[in-house]
Each structure stands twice: as structure tokens, then as C-alpha cells.
Short mmCIF file of C-alpha atoms in Angstrom, two decimals:
data_model
loop_
_atom_site.label_atom_id
_atom_site.label_comp_id
_atom_site.label_asym_id
_atom_site.label_seq_id
_atom_site.Cartn_x
_atom_site.Cartn_y
_atom_site.Cartn_z
CA MET A 1 -22.88 20.48 24.99
CA VAL A 2 -25.07 22.08 22.25
CA SER A 3 -26.69 19.87 19.57
CA ASP A 4 -26.30 21.33 16.04
CA ASN A 5 -29.66 20.00 14.81
CA CYS A 6 -31.66 21.01 17.82
CA ILE A 7 -34.12 23.86 17.47
CA PHE A 8 -34.27 24.68 21.20
CA CYS A 9 -30.40 24.67 21.40
CA LYS A 10 -30.36 27.35 18.70
CA ILE A 11 -33.07 29.39 20.52
CA ALA A 12 -31.53 29.09 23.89
CA ASN A 13 -28.16 30.14 22.59
CA GLY A 14 -29.48 33.14 20.64
CA GLU A 15 -28.94 31.69 17.09
CA ILE A 16 -32.72 31.95 16.37
CA PRO A 17 -34.48 35.16 17.66
CA SER A 18 -37.20 34.76 20.40
CA ALA A 19 -39.38 36.85 22.72
CA THR A 20 -36.85 36.45 25.64
CA LEU A 21 -38.27 37.04 29.11
CA TYR A 22 -35.11 36.10 30.98
CA GLU A 23 -31.67 34.90 30.35
CA ASP A 24 -28.63 33.99 32.40
CA GLU A 25 -25.48 31.79 31.76
CA ASP A 26 -27.49 28.57 31.90
CA PHE A 27 -31.02 29.31 30.66
CA ARG A 28 -33.13 31.35 28.37
CA VAL A 29 -36.80 31.80 29.12
CA ILE A 30 -38.97 32.56 26.10
CA LEU A 31 -42.62 33.19 25.27
CA ASP A 32 -44.15 29.95 23.55
CA LEU A 33 -45.00 30.70 19.87
CA GLY A 34 -48.14 28.47 20.30
CA PRO A 35 -49.28 29.54 23.68
CA ALA A 36 -51.89 27.66 25.74
CA SER A 37 -52.70 30.83 27.61
CA LYS A 38 -51.52 34.51 27.82
CA GLY A 39 -47.92 34.43 29.09
CA HIS A 40 -47.14 30.78 28.41
CA ALA A 41 -43.35 30.61 28.57
CA LEU A 42 -40.72 27.95 28.13
CA ILE A 43 -37.55 27.54 30.19
CA LEU A 44 -34.70 26.30 27.98
CA PRO A 45 -31.32 25.28 29.22
CA LYS A 46 -28.53 26.38 27.14
CA LYS A 47 -26.74 22.99 27.27
CA HIS A 48 -28.49 20.14 25.65
CA ALA A 49 -30.20 17.33 27.46
CA ALA A 50 -32.89 15.40 25.61
CA ASN A 51 -35.11 15.07 28.82
CA LEU A 52 -35.19 15.29 32.59
CA PHE A 53 -33.33 11.95 32.84
CA GLU A 54 -30.21 13.32 30.96
CA LEU A 55 -30.29 16.74 32.85
CA PRO A 56 -27.55 17.21 35.30
CA ASP A 57 -29.06 17.44 38.86
CA GLU A 58 -27.54 21.01 39.41
CA THR A 59 -29.28 22.22 36.07
CA ALA A 60 -32.54 20.58 37.18
CA SER A 61 -32.32 22.29 40.66
CA LYS A 62 -31.71 25.63 39.09
CA ALA A 63 -34.52 24.97 36.65
CA ILE A 64 -37.25 24.64 39.31
CA VAL A 65 -35.96 27.71 41.22
CA LEU A 66 -36.14 29.68 37.94
CA ALA A 67 -39.55 28.26 37.28
CA LYS A 68 -40.74 29.58 40.70
CA LYS A 69 -39.34 33.05 39.94
CA VAL A 70 -40.91 33.22 36.29
CA ALA A 71 -44.20 31.76 37.34
CA SER A 72 -44.46 34.36 40.29
CA THR A 73 -43.63 37.17 37.94
CA LEU A 74 -46.27 36.07 35.34
CA LYS A 75 -49.03 35.31 37.80
CA GLU A 76 -48.71 38.60 39.52
CA GLY A 77 -48.09 40.73 36.44
CA LEU A 78 -50.84 39.09 34.33
CA HIS A 79 -53.20 38.85 37.17
CA ALA A 80 -53.50 34.92 36.57
CA ASP A 81 -55.56 32.88 38.92
CA GLY A 82 -52.97 29.88 38.95
CA VAL A 83 -50.07 28.48 37.13
CA ASN A 84 -49.30 25.12 35.70
CA LEU A 85 -45.64 23.88 35.42
CA VAL A 86 -45.55 21.13 32.74
CA GLN A 87 -42.50 19.07 31.94
CA ASN A 88 -43.02 16.11 29.46
CA ASN A 89 -40.46 13.26 29.06
CA GLY A 90 -40.79 11.02 26.08
CA GLU A 91 -43.13 10.79 23.14
CA ALA A 92 -45.90 8.75 25.10
CA ALA A 93 -45.82 11.73 27.68
CA GLY A 94 -46.31 14.36 24.96
CA GLN A 95 -42.80 15.52 24.44
CA THR A 96 -42.44 16.73 20.88
CA VAL A 97 -39.09 18.64 21.05
CA PHE A 98 -36.42 16.32 22.51
CA HIS A 99 -34.52 19.09 24.48
CA PHE A 100 -35.49 19.48 28.13
CA HIS A 101 -37.84 22.38 28.63
CA MET A 102 -40.44 23.32 31.13
CA HIS A 103 -43.67 25.04 30.31
CA ILE A 104 -44.95 27.79 32.57
CA ILE A 105 -48.64 28.18 31.82
CA PRO A 106 -50.62 30.96 33.53
CA ARG A 107 -54.17 29.91 34.22
CA TYR A 108 -57.24 32.03 34.31
CA GLN A 109 -60.68 31.22 35.64
CA ASN A 110 -62.65 29.54 32.96
CA ASP A 111 -59.85 29.34 30.44
CA THR A 112 -59.93 26.59 27.84
CA VAL A 113 -56.48 25.17 28.78
CA ASN A 114 -56.77 21.50 29.47
CA VAL A 115 -53.95 19.94 31.64
CA THR A 116 -56.04 17.38 33.57
CA TRP A 117 -56.85 13.69 33.71
CA LYS A 118 -59.66 11.45 34.98
CA PRO A 119 -58.39 10.09 38.28
CA GLY A 120 -58.08 6.26 38.28
CA GLU A 121 -57.77 3.94 41.22
CA LEU A 122 -54.52 2.77 42.99
CA THR A 123 -54.84 -0.96 43.19
CA GLU A 124 -53.20 -2.99 46.08
CA THR A 125 -51.07 -4.81 43.32
CA ASP A 126 -49.88 -1.61 41.69
CA LYS A 127 -49.10 -0.05 45.05
CA ASN A 128 -46.98 -2.81 46.12
CA GLU A 129 -45.08 -3.08 42.90
CA ILE A 130 -44.47 0.60 42.97
CA LEU A 131 -43.43 0.66 46.68
CA GLY A 132 -41.11 -2.16 45.91
CA LEU A 133 -39.09 0.07 43.49
CA PHE A 134 -38.02 2.25 46.42
#
């Protein structure tokens, strides 16, 4: 399914031009127009899913394999020191476009990209609650 009012559906399916790094029948990988670092790319499925929870398992599996391939190529080709794979789900998690997508962000020593958090503490109560979910 493709959503008529989804910008990423339009980009993924070639209706809006993009700097395409890779394309197959399921995905288009493009350079981000507002990159966090040199080589910042987005993996876009061609079929619409608002987030990870709506994404079919088969597509999710293909996305991570594709992310590995693209990240390896960018890391080696751009001489990056590392790579972040970022995938946000929901507004509270920083998702701004509600079409599943994965960021591949090459990282360079002393860059200004900030994908970190201050470590908290796992309390016994939280641990037991979370373990009870599984």
C-alpha cells in the first residue's frame, strides 16, 4: 500500500526526485536533505507503514540487512570512524515523518552529532515489571 499524502511514499516510489544511493523492488535509499553528518542516508520502504509496529516482519528483516550493506559502504567509502543506525517510532521518540524509515548516520571522530543519552539506573521494581512482560 502507498499513502497518497505521504511524502516518503512519494520519494520512495520516484514521484519526487531524490539523491538515490540504492533501489530495489522493496526499498529506496536516499541521502537525507538535512544531514547530521556527511553521508547521512535514509532507508525508505516503498510500501507504506507508519512505524516499526506496522511494518511486516519480512520487510523489517530486509531493512536491517540493507542497513548493514549501506552502512558498510558508507563507512568504508567515506572513511567514517563509526555508524549510527537510528529508527524512531512515535512523536515522543522523535519521529517526525510517519512512514517507517531508518537513518544511517556515518560518524567521524570529534563530530558534533549527538545521538546519546545520560545513563539512568535500572531499579529492581522496573526490572521486575519489564521482565514480567516477557
